[in-house]
Short mmCIF file of C-alpha atoms in Angstrom, two decimals:
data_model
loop_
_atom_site.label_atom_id
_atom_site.label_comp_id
_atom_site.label_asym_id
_atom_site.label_seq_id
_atom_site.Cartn_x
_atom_site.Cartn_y
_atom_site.Cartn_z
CA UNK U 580 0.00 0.00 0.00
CA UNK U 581 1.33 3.48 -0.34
CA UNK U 582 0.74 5.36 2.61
CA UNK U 583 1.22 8.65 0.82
CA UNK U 584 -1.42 8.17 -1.67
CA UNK U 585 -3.84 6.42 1.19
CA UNK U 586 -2.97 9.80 3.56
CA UNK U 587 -3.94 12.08 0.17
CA UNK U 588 -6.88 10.14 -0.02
CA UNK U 589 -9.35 12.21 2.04
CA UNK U 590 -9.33 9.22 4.27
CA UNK U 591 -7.77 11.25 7.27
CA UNK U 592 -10.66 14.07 6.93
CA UNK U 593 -13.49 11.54 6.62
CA UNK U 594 -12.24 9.46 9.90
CA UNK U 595 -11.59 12.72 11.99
CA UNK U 596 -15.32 13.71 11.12
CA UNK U 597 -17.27 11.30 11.39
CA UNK U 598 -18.09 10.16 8.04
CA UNK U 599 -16.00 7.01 7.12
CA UNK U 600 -17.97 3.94 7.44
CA UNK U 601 -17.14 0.78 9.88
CA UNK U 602 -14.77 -0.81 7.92
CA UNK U 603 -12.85 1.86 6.79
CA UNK U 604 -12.59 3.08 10.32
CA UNK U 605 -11.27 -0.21 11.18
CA UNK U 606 -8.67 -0.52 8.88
CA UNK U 607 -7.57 3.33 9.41
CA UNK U 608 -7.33 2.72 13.28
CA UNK U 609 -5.20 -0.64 12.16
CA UNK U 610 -2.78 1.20 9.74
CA UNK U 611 -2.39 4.29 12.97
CA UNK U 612 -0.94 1.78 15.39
CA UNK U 613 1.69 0.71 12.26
CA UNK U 614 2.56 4.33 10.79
CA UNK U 615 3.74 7.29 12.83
CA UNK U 616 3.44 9.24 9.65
CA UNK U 617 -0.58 8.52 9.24
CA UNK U 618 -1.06 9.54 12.96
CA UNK U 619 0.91 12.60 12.77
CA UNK U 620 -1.15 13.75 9.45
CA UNK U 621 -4.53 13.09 11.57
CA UNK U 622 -3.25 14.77 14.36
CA UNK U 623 -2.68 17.52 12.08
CA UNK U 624 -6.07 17.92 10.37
CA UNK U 625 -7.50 16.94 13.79
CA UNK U 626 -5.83 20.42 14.95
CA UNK U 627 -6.86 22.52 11.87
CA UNK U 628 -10.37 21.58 12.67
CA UNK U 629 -10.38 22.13 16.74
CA UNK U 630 -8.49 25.65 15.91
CA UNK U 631 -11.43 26.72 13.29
CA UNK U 632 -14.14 25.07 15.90
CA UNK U 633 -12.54 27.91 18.54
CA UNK U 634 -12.44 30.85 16.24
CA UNK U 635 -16.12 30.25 15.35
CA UNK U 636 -17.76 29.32 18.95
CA UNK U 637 -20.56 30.96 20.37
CA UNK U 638 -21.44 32.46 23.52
CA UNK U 639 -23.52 29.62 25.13
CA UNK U 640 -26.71 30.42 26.63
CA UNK U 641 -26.00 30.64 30.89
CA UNK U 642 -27.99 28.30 31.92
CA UNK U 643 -26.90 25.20 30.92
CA UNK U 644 -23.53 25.19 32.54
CA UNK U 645 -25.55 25.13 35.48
CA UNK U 646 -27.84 22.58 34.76
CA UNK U 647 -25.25 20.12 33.39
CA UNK U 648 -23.71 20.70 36.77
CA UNK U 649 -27.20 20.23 38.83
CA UNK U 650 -27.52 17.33 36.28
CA UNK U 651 -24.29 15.81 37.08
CA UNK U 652 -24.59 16.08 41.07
CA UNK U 653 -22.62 18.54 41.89
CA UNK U 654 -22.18 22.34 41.88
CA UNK U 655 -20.70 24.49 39.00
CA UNK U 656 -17.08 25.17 39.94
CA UNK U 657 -17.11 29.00 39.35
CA UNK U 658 -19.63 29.15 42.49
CA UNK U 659 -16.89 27.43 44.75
CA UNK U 660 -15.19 29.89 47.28
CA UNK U 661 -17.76 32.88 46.27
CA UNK U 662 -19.44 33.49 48.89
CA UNK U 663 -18.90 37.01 48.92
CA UNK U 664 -21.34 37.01 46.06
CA UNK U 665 -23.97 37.10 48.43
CA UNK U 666 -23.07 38.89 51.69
CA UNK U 667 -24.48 38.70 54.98
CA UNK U 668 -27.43 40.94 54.89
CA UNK U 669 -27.30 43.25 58.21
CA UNK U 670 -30.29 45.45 59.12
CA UNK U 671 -28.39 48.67 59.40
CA UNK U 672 -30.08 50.09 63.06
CA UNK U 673 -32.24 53.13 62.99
CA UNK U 674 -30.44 54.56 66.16
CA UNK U 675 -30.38 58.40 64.98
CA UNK U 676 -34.28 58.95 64.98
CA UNK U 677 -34.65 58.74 68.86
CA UNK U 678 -31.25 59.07 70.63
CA UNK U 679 -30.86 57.29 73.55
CA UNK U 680 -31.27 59.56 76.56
CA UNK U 681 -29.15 60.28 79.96
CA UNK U 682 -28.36 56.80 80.89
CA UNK U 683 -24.38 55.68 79.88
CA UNK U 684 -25.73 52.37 80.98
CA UNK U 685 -28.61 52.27 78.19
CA UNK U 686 -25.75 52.98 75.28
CA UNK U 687 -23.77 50.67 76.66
CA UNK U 688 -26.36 47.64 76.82
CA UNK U 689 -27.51 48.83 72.87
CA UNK U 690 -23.30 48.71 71.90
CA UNK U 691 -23.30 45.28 74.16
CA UNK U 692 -26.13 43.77 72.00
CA UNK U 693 -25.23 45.29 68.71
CA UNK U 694 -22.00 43.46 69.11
CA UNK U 695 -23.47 39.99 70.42
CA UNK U 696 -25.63 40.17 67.09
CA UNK U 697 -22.85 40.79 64.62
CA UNK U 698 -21.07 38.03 66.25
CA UNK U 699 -23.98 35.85 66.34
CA UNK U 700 -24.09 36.59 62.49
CA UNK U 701 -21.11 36.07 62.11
CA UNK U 702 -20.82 32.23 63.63
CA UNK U 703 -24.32 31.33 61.26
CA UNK U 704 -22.78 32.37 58.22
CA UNK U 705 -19.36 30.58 59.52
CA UNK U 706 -21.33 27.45 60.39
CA UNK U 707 -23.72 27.70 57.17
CA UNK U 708 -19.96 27.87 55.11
CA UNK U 709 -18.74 24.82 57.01
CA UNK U 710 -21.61 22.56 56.32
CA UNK U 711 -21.79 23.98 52.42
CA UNK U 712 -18.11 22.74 52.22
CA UNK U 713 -19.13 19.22 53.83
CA UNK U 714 -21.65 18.69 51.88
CA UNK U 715 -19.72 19.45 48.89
CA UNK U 716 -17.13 17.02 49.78
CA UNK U 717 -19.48 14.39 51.34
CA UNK U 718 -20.94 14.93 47.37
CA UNK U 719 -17.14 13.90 46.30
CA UNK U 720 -16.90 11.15 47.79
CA UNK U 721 -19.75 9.88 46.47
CA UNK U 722 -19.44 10.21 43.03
CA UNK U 723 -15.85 8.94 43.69
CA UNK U 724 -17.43 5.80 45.32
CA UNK U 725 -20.09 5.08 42.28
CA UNK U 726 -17.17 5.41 40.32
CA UNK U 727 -15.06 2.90 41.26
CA UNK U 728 -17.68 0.77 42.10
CA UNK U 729 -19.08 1.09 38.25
CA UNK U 730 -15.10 0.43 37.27
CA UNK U 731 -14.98 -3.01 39.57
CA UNK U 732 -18.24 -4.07 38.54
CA UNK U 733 -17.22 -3.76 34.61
CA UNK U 734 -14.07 -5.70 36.06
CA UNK U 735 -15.88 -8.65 37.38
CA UNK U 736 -18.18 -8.31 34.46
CA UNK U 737 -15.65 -9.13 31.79
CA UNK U 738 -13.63 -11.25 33.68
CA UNK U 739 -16.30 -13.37 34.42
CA UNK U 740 -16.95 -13.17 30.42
CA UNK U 741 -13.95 -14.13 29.97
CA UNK U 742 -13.14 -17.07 32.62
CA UNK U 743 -16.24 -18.54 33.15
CA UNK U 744 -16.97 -19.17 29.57
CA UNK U 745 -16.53 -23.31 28.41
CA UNK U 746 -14.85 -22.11 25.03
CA UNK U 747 -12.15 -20.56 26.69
CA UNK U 748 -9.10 -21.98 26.75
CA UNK U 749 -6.39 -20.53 29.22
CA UNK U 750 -2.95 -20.15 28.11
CA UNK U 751 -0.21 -20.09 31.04
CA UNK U 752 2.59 -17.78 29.54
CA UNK U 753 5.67 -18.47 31.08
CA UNK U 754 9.03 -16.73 31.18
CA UNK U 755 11.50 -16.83 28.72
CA UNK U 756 15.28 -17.25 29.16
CA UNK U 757 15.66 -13.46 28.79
CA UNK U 758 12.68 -13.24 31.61
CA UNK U 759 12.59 -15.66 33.61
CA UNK U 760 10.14 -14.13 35.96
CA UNK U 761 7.71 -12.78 33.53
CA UNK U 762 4.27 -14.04 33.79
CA UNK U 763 0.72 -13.83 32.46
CA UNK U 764 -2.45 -15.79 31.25
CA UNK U 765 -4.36 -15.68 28.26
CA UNK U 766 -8.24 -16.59 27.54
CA UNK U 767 -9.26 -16.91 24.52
CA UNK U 768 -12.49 -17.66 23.41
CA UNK U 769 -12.30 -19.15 20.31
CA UNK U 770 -15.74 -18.87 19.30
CA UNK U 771 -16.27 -14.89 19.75
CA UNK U 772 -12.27 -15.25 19.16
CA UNK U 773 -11.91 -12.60 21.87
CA UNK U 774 -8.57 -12.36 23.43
CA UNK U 775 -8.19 -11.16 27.40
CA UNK U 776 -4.67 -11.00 28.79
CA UNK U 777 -4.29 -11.10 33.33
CA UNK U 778 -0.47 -9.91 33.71
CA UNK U 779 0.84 -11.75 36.60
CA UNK U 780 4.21 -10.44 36.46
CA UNK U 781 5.73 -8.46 34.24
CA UNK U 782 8.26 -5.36 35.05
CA UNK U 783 8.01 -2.23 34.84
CA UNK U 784 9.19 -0.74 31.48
CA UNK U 785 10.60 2.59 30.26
CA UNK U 786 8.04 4.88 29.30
CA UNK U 787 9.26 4.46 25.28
CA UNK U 788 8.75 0.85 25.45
CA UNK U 789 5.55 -1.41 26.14
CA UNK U 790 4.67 -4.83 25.45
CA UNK U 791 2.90 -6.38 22.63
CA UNK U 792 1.07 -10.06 22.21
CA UNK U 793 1.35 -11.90 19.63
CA UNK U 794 -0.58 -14.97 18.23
CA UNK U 795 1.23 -17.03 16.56
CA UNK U 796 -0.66 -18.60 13.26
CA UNK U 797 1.02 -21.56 11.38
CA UNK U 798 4.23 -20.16 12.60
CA UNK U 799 3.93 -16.71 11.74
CA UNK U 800 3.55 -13.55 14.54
CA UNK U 801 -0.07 -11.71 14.25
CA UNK U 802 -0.12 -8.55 16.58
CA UNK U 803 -2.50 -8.50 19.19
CA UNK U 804 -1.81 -5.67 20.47
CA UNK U 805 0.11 -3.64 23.02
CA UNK U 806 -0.23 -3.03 26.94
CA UNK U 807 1.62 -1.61 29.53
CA UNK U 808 2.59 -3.48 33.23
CA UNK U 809 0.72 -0.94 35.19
CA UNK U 810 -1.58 -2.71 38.33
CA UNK U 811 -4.39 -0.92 37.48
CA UNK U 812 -5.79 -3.09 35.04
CA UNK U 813 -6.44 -6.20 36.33
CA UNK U 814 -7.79 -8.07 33.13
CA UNK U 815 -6.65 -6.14 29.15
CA UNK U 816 -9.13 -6.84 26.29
CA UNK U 817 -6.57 -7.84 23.21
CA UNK U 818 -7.34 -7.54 19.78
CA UNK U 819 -9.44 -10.91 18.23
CA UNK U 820 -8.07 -13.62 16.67
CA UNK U 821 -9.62 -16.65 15.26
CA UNK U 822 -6.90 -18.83 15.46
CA UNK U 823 -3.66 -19.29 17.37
CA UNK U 824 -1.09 -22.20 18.01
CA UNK U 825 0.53 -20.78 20.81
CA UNK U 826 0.89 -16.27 21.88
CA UNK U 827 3.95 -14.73 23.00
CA UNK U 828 4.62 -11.33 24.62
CA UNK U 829 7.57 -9.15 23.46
CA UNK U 830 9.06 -5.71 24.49
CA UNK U 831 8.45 -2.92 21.44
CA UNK U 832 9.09 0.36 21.00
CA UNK U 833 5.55 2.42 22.52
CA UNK U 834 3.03 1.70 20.08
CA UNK U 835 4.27 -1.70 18.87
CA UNK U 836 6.35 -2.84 16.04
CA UNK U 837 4.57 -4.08 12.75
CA UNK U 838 6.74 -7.64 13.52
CA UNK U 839 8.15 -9.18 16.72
CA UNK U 840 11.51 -8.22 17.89
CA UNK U 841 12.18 -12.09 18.93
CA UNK U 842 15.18 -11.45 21.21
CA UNK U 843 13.09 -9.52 23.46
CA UNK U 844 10.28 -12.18 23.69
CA UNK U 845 9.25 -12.22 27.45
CA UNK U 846 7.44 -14.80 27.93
CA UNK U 847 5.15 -17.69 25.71
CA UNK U 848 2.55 -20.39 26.07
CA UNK U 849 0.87 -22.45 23.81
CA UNK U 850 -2.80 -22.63 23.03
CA UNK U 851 -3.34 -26.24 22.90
CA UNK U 852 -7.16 -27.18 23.99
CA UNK U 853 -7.71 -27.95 27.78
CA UNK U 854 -11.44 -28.49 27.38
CA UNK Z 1182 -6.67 14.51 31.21
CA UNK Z 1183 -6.41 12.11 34.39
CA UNK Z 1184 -7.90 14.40 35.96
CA UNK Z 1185 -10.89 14.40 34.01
CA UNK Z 1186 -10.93 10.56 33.55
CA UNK Z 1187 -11.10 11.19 37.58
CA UNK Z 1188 -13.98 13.26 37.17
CA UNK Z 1189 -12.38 16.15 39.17
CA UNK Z 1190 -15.17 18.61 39.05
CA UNK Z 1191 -12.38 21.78 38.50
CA UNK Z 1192 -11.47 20.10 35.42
CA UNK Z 1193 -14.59 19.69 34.01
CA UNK Z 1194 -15.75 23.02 34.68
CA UNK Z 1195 -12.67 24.06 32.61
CA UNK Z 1196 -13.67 21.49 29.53
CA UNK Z 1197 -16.97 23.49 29.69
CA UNK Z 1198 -15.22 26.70 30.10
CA UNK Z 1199 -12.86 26.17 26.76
CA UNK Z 1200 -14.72 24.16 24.54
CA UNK Z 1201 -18.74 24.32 25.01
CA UNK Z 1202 -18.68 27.85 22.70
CA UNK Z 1203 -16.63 25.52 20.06
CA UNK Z 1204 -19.40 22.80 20.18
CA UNK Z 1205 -22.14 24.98 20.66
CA UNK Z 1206 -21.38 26.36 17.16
CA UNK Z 1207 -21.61 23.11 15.61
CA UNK Z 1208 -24.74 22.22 17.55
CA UNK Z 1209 -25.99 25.50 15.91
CA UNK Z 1210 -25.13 24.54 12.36
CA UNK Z 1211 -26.91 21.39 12.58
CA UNK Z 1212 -29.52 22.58 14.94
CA UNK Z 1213 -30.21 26.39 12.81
CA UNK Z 1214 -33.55 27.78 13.40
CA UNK Z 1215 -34.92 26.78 17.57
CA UNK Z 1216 -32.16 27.90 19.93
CA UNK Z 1217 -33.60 26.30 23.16
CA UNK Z 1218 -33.46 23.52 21.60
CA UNK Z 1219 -29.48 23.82 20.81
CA UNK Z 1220 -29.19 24.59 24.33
CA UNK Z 1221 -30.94 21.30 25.30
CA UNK Z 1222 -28.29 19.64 22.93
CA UNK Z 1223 -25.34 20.96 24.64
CA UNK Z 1224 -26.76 20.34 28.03
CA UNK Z 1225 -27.25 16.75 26.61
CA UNK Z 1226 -23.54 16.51 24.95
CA UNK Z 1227 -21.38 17.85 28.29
CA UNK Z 1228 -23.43 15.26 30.28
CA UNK Z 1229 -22.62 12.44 27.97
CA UNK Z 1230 -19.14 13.60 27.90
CA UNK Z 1231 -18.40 13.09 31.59
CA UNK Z 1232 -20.33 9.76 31.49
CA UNK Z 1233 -18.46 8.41 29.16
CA UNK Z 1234 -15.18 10.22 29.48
CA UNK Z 1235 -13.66 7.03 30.31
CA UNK Z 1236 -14.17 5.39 27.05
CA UNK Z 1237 -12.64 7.89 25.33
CA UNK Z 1238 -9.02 6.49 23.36
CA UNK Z 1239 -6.41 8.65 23.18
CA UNK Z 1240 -5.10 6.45 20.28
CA UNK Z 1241 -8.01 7.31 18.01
CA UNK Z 1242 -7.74 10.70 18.18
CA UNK Z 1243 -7.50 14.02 20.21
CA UNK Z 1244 -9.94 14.93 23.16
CA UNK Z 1245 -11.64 17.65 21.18
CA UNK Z 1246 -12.32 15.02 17.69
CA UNK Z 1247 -14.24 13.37 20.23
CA UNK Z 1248 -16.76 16.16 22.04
CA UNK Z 1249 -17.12 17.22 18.07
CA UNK Z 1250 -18.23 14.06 17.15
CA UNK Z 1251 -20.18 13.72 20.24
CA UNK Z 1252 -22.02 17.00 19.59
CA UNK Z 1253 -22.93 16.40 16.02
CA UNK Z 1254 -23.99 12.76 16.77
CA UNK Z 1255 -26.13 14.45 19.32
CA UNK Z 1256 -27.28 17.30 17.14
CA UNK Z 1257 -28.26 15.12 14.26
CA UNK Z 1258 -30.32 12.75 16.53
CA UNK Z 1259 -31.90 15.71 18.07
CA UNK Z 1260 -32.91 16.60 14.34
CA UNK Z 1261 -34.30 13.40 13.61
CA UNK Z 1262 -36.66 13.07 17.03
CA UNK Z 1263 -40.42 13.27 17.15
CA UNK Z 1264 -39.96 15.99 19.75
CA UNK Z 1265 -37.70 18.24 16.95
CA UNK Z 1266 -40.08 17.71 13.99
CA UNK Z 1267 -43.12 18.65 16.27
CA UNK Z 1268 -41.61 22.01 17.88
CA UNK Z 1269 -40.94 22.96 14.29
CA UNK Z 1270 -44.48 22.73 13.82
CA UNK Z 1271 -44.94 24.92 16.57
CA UNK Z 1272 -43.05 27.69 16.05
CA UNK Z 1273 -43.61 28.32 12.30
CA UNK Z 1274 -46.75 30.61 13.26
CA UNK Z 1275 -44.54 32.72 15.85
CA UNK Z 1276 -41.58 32.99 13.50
CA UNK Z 1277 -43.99 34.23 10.65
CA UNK Z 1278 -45.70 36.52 12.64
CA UNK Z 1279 -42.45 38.48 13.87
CA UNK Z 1280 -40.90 38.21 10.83
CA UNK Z 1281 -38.59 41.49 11.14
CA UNK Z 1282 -39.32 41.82 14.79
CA UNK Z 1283 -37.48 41.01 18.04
CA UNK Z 1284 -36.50 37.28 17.22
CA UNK Z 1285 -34.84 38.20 13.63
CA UNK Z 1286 -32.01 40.40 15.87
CA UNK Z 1287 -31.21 37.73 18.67
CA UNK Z 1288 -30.91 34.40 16.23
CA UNK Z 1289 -27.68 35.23 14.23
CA UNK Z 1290 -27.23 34.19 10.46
CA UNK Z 1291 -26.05 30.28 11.01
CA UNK Z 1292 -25.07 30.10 7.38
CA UNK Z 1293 -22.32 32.29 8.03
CA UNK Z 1294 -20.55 30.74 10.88
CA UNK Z 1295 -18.07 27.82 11.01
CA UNK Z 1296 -17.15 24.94 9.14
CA UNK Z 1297 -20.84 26.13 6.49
CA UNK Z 1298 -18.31 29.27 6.11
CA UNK Z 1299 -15.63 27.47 4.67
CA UNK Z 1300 -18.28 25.13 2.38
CA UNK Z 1301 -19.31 28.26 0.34
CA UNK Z 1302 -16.14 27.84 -0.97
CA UNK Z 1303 -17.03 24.63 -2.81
CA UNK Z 1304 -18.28 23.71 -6.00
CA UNK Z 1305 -22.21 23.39 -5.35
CA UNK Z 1306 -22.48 19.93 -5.86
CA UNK Z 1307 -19.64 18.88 -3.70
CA UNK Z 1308 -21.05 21.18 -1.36
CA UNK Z 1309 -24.63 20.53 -1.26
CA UNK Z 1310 -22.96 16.37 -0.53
CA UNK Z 1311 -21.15 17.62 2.56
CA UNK Z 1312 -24.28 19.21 3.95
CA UNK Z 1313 -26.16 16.04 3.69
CA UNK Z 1314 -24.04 14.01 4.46
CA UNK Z 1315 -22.36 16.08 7.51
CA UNK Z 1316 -24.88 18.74 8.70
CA UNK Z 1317 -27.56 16.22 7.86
CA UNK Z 1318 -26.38 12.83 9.30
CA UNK Z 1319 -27.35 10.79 5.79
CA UNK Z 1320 -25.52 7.81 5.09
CA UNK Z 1321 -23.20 7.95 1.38
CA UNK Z 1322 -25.92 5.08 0.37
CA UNK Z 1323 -28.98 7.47 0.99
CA UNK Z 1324 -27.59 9.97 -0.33
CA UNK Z 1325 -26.72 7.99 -3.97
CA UNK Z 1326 -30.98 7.44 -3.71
CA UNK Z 1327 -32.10 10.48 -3.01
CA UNK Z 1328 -30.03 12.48 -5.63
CA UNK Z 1329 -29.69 9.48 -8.12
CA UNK Z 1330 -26.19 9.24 -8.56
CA UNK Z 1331 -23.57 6.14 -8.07
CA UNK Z 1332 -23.00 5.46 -4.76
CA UNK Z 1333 -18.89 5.52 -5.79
CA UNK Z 1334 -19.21 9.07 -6.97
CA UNK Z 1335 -20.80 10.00 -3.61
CA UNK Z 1336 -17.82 9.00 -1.72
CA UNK Z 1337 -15.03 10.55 -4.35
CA UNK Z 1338 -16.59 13.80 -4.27
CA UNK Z 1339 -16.71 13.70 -0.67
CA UNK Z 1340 -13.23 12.76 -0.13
CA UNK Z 1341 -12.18 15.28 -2.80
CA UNK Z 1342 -14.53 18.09 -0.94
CA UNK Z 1343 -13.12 16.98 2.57
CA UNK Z 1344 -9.77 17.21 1.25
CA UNK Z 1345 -10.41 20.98 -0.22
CA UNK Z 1346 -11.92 21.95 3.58
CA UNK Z 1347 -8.16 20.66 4.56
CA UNK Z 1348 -6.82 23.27 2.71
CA UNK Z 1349 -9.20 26.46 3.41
CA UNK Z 1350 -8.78 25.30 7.48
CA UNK Z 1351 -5.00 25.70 7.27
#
């Protein structure tokens, strides 16, 4: 394929807008992960259009910022910390009209109680502020909670997809020479062909570098796909594959290599059936 | 952008703050002639975008391709509802009867704003394909039917039209 002709082909503008169709999408996203060059040219277009988008937006009517925020549970940002907006409202006192008479005592019990009531204003607005701020954070925590509860529960979801199916065979990748330690199962369901990956054990790369999987098919490497050793994925959807003999994991450069850099092969297991 | 995958509030408010006049134009192109309605759209599009913010891909393109394609997906559904085609019904009497009035100053000229800008510089028949195709949501097959050409020359003089835009947005 040439990749100049494919990047002249209006190809980049059709994917960045919306208008290419599935399969073309598919194959676009496919050639990205292979060619820097693609990637940079829809990054480029991608920035011609967000620039233009800018120039040309439009004041936004005021009140939906503040009902996506009502919508979304929480309140809009710009009305944290101003308070000041709306100050204490004190009844100025109408002291002038009928002055006090004689009595120093008499002034000094109105000055007494004009003071207890600015104070007692004072601590309201001071306690009203305090519970605004826990409720905001009680809000926080909240949302933080659904949150990771919705991210666990998509966990367990497609792990149990993935386990608990009968077509799935498990693969047991172990460590190579070059890593002995490295370590990581495969499921693959061969008849939705869907690929998850559980790292065990793999270190900690250099931020240029990441993984890839490979399937290997009738001995030669088909990319599956790259992944980082982080913890915070506990199971990694791979790209499909119908068939496999056996997968292997190798070290790339970020973003993957087009074939497998063999000396750096981690670890590998083959897919023979276990059911 | 972890933070927003974290669904810091701050952040999001920011998002808002930089990009809803950006998508609000689009919303407007697609969306020309009932501005509470646009409103309802963009209300509808931030709200999707922090729901989902976590299925966004980096890989697939930049933060902004994504709330753009969000919006117009949005916008073009919004076209196509029951609710839409009824409300147009609606407010045809009111438009007619202050034709020149009050409403003609506050609704600006939507032809002349954004990305339709840059299409008046197009040959009408590539441009009158964008519109449908873009600003209208129709699929390249539809649009072969309704205008009774190959399906094939729908998609070159697409590409070739896209690829012009390219040039006038540099």
């Amino acid at each position: 394929m040439n990749l100049k002709d494919y990047i002249e082909s209006g190809i980049i503008e059709s994917y960045v807008m919306g208008l290419a169709t599935e399969s073309e999408r598919a194959e676009f996203e496919r050639l990205c992960a292979q060619y820097p060059e693609l990637v940079a040219a829809r990054r480029k277009f991608e920035e011609s259009i967000e620039a233009s988008a800018k120039e040309q937006a439009l004041p936004t009517p005021p009140e939906v910022k503040v009902k996506i925020f009502e919508a979304i549970g929480k309140n809009a940002p710009s009305s944290l910390g101003s308070t000041s907006s709306n100050p204490p409202n004190i009844p100025s006192m109408q002291n002038s009209k009928n002055p006090v008479r004689g009595s120093g005592m008499l002034r000094f019990v109105a000055a007494a109680a004009i003071i207890l009531l600015i104070g007692m204003v004072w601590l309201y607005f001071q306690a009203k502020q305090r519970n605004q701020d826990l409720v905001r954070e009680n809000d926080g925590l909240k949302t933080q909670r659904d949150t990771a509860q919705n991210i666990l529960n998509r966990i367990v979801q497609e792990q149990k997809q993935a386990i608990g199916d009968p077509n799935t065979t498990v693969v047991n990748m172990v460590g190579t020479k070059a890593a002995p330690r490295s370590s990581a199962n495969v499921y693959w369901d061969s008849a939705s062909s869907s690929v998850y990956l559980v790292v065990k054990n793999m270190p900690q790369l250099p931020n240029d570098q990441q993984y890839q999987l490979w399937a290997l098919i009738d001995g030669k490497p088909n990319d599956l796909g790259v992944f980082d050793a982080t913890n915070d994925k506990l199971i990694l959807k791979m790209k499909d594959t119908k068939k496999a003999q056996a997968f292997a994991i190798t070290i790339e450069k970020r973003g993957g290599s087009s074939s497998p850099t063999l000396e750096k092969m981690q670890s590998m297991g083959k897919a023979t059936q276990t059911q | 952008m972890l933070a927003l995958k974290e669904r810091n509030n701050q952040a999001f408010g920011f998002l808002y703050d930089n990009y809803a006049g950006a998508l609000y134009s689009i919303i407007k192109q697609i969306i020309t002639d009932n501005n509470e309605l646009a409103g309802d759209v963009l209300q509808e599009v931030f709200i999707n975008i922090w729901r989902k913010i976590e299925t966004y891909d980096q890989t697939k393109g930049r933060l902004f391709t994504w709330m753009l394609n969000i919006a117009r997906n949005a916008s073009i559904d919004m076209l196509r509802s029951k609710g839409y085609q009824n409300s147009q019904k609606n407010q045809e009497l009111p438009d007619n009867v202050y034709k020149g009035g009050v409403s003609q100053t506050t609704q600006q000229n939507v032809d002349n704003i954004g990305l339709k800008k840059v299409l008046e510089k197009l040959k009408p028949e590539h441009r009158v394909l964008v519109e449908l195709a873009y600003f209208k949501g129709f699929t390249h097959e539809e649009i072969a039917d309704m205008m009774s050409i190959p399906l094939g020359t729908v998609k070159t003089r697409i590409r070739n039209a896209l690829l012009q835009l390219r040039e006038y947005l540099k």
